[in-house]
Amino acid sequence: MTDRVPSPDFTYAGGTLCAEALPLSGIAAEVGTPFYCYSLAGLARNYRALEAALAGLPATICYALKANSNQAVIAAFAGLGAGADVVSGGELRRALAAGVPAGRIVFSGVGKTQEEIALALRSGIHQLNAESEAELDLISAVAAGAGVTARVSLRINPDVDARTHDKISTGRKQDKFGIAIDRTLPAYARAAELPNLAPSGLAMHIGSQLLSLAPYRAAFGRLAEQVRALRAAGHDVISLDLGGGVGITYRDEAPPGFEDYAAVVRETVGGLGCDLMFEPGRSMVGNAGVLVARVLYLKDGGLRPVAVVDAAMNDLARPAMYGAYHAIVPVTQPQNSPDCVETDVVGPICESGDTFAVARSLPPLAPGDLVAFGSAGAYGSVMSSAYNSRPPAPEVLVSGERFAVVRARQTVDDLIRQEAVPDWLEPPEGA
Ligand SMILES: *Cc1c(COP(=O)(O)O)cnc(C)c1O
C-alpha cells in the first residue's frame, strides 16, 4: 500500500499535489525547499467541526499553541473565535500579539517562573492552571504583590493511562504533571485559604494523540467525582478544563470523532453545571499542514534504495524523536500506477536517527523530485532547530489560490549574528 496525505486540503489536481487550489510545485519554485505549508481551509474545518460537536455545552475552545505557534496560525484561530492555551511566557506573548483576547487565554505548564506568572497576571488572562501546591503559594505571592486576585484551576493528575506514546502520556501517576488526584481536596482548600487566589475549578490533560475514548471516559469520570467531593466540602467549582489530546490520522489510524468525544464529555461532566474548556492542538493543525522537500540523491543503500532529501530531523523531529510515521508522497502524481519500490527516505544530518522512513513503498523517485510529508502541521515547525547549522525552514499559509510566507527562511548569517567570539580568545595562528 502506498501513502496518501490524510487531508482533503492536499489533493492531486492536474497531475500535481495542491494545497487547496495551489500547486505545491509553484510554491516551491518561489520559496525554495524545504518548506512547511498550511491550509487555512483545513484549520477552519477542524475548528468548526469541534465547535459544532460541542454545541449546546458551555464550552470555550482554547487552541493549544504549542502544536503550531506561527503568528498567522494563531491569528486564524483567533479570527474563528478561539482562545489560547499557552505553556510559557513566550507563548503568552505570541497569543496576545496575534490578537487573542486576554480573557480567553489559559496558562498551563509544570514549571512557570515568577516572571511568567507576573506577566500572566499583568496581562489579565482568564486563568492559570496550577500544577503543584508550591505553585499555588507562588501565584498567591505574585498576585498579592501586584494587588490582584488570580483565578486558578488545579491541574489534577487522574492516574489514567492514555495508551499513547510514552513520551506524550501525561496523566499517569509517574508522569510529572499535575497534582496527585488524592491531594485534590487539601490542595483546593489551600488555594481557597491563600490570599489573592480565587480557585475556580479543576483541569486535566492526560496526553496527546489519543486514539481511544476509554481513557477520557475514565479520567473525566474521576474529575466529576472530585467536583462532587469538593462541593460536598463546601467549595465552589465553576469550571473544568478538559485538556486536548484527540488523535489524528498519520497512516491508517482511526481517531475518535469529535461527536463521539463530545458525547463522552456530556455523559461524564455535562451535568455538573460547570463551564467547560478544551485545549486542542494536534487535531486542529496536524492534518492542515505538509512539509515539502526535494530529493537530492538516490543511491543504492546496503539493503535497498535510499532517497536523500533536503529536509532533515532539524525540520521535522517527530520520526527521530518518537519513531513517528508521516506519509510521504511525490508532488508530481505518478502516471500509470508504476511498480512501487521499498525505499529508505533520509535527511542530510550526520546521524542515523535522521531517517524519515525505512522500506517505505514509494513510486520510483529521482533526484530533483519534490515530495510532501503528510500530517506535518502539528509539532513540526515548532520543534525545528538549527542542528548542523541548517536554518529552520520557512512556513507558508495557503487560502484558495493565494499564499503568503508567514515565516521567512532564516539564514546562516542570522545564526552567526546571534553568537560572539570573546576578544580574549587567542586568534587563529597566522591571522
Ligand atoms: C500539549 C497540550 C495540549 C494539546 O495537546 P494536543 O494533543 O496537541 O491536542 C493541551 N493542553 C496541555 C496542557 C498541553 O500540554
Short mmCIF file of N, CA and C in Angstrom, two decimals, residues 27-28 30-36 291-292 310-311 315 390-396 405-412 414:
data_model
loop_
_atom_site.label_atom_id
_atom_site.label_comp_id
_atom_site.label_asym_id
_atom_site.label_seq_id
_atom_site.Cartn_x
_atom_site.Cartn_y
_atom_site.Cartn_z
N ILE A 27 4.74 26.87 -5.37
CA ILE A 27 5.22 27.50 -4.14
C ILE A 27 6.70 27.17 -3.94
N ALA A 28 7.06 25.91 -4.23
CA ALA A 28 8.47 25.51 -4.09
C ALA A 28 9.37 26.35 -4.98
N GLU A 30 8.95 29.35 -5.82
CA GLU A 30 9.10 30.71 -5.27
C GLU A 30 9.86 30.77 -3.96
N VAL A 31 9.61 29.82 -3.07
CA VAL A 31 10.23 29.94 -1.73
C VAL A 31 11.38 28.97 -1.51
N GLY A 32 11.60 28.03 -2.43
CA GLY A 32 12.66 27.04 -2.24
C GLY A 32 12.20 25.93 -1.30
N THR A 33 13.06 24.92 -1.16
CA THR A 33 12.74 23.79 -0.28
C THR A 33 13.82 23.66 0.78
N PRO A 34 13.52 23.04 1.92
CA PRO A 34 12.20 22.56 2.33
C PRO A 34 11.35 23.72 2.83
N PHE A 35 10.00 23.51 2.85
CA PHE A 35 9.12 24.50 3.46
C PHE A 35 7.88 23.80 4.02
N TYR A 36 7.32 24.41 5.05
CA TYR A 36 6.04 23.96 5.59
C TYR A 36 4.92 24.71 4.88
N LEU A 291 4.97 19.14 4.95
CA LEU A 291 6.35 19.61 4.76
C LEU A 291 6.77 19.18 3.36
N VAL A 292 7.26 20.11 2.57
CA VAL A 292 7.66 19.81 1.20
C VAL A 292 9.18 19.84 1.11
N ASP A 310 16.17 17.06 1.05
CA ASP A 310 16.80 18.26 1.63
C ASP A 310 16.11 18.74 2.91
N ALA A 311 15.14 17.97 3.42
CA ALA A 311 14.62 18.22 4.77
C ALA A 311 15.28 17.21 5.70
N ASP A 315 14.23 19.87 10.78
CA ASP A 315 12.98 20.46 10.29
C ASP A 315 11.77 19.73 10.87
N ARG A 390 21.68 24.15 9.98
CA ARG A 390 20.68 24.20 8.92
C ARG A 390 19.59 25.16 9.39
N PRO A 391 19.48 26.32 8.80
CA PRO A 391 18.47 27.28 9.26
C PRO A 391 17.07 26.69 9.14
N PRO A 392 16.21 26.90 10.16
CA PRO A 392 14.86 26.34 10.09
C PRO A 392 14.10 26.75 8.83
N ALA A 393 13.25 25.85 8.37
CA ALA A 393 12.53 26.04 7.11
C ALA A 393 11.46 27.13 7.23
N PRO A 394 11.14 27.79 6.12
CA PRO A 394 10.05 28.78 6.15
C PRO A 394 8.68 28.11 6.21
N GLU A 395 7.68 28.92 6.53
CA GLU A 395 6.30 28.45 6.60
C GLU A 395 5.42 29.30 5.69
N VAL A 396 4.48 28.62 5.04
CA VAL A 396 3.60 29.26 4.06
C VAL A 396 2.16 28.95 4.43
N VAL A 405 4.08 33.84 2.64
CA VAL A 405 5.14 33.31 3.50
C VAL A 405 4.89 33.89 4.89
N VAL A 406 4.59 33.03 5.86
CA VAL A 406 4.24 33.51 7.18
C VAL A 406 5.40 33.37 8.16
N ARG A 407 6.47 32.76 7.72
CA ARG A 407 7.73 32.81 8.45
C ARG A 407 8.84 32.67 7.41
N ALA A 408 9.68 33.67 7.36
CA ALA A 408 10.72 33.69 6.33
C ALA A 408 11.77 32.62 6.62
N ARG A 409 12.44 32.20 5.58
CA ARG A 409 13.55 31.28 5.78
C ARG A 409 14.66 32.01 6.55
N GLN A 410 15.15 31.42 7.60
CA GLN A 410 16.26 32.04 8.30
C GLN A 410 17.54 31.78 7.51
N THR A 411 18.55 32.56 7.80
CA THR A 411 19.80 32.41 7.06
C THR A 411 20.91 32.04 8.02
N VAL A 412 22.00 31.54 7.47
CA VAL A 412 23.15 31.21 8.31
C VAL A 412 23.70 32.49 8.93
N ASP A 414 21.93 34.89 10.03
CA ASP A 414 21.12 35.10 11.24
C ASP A 414 21.69 34.28 12.40
#
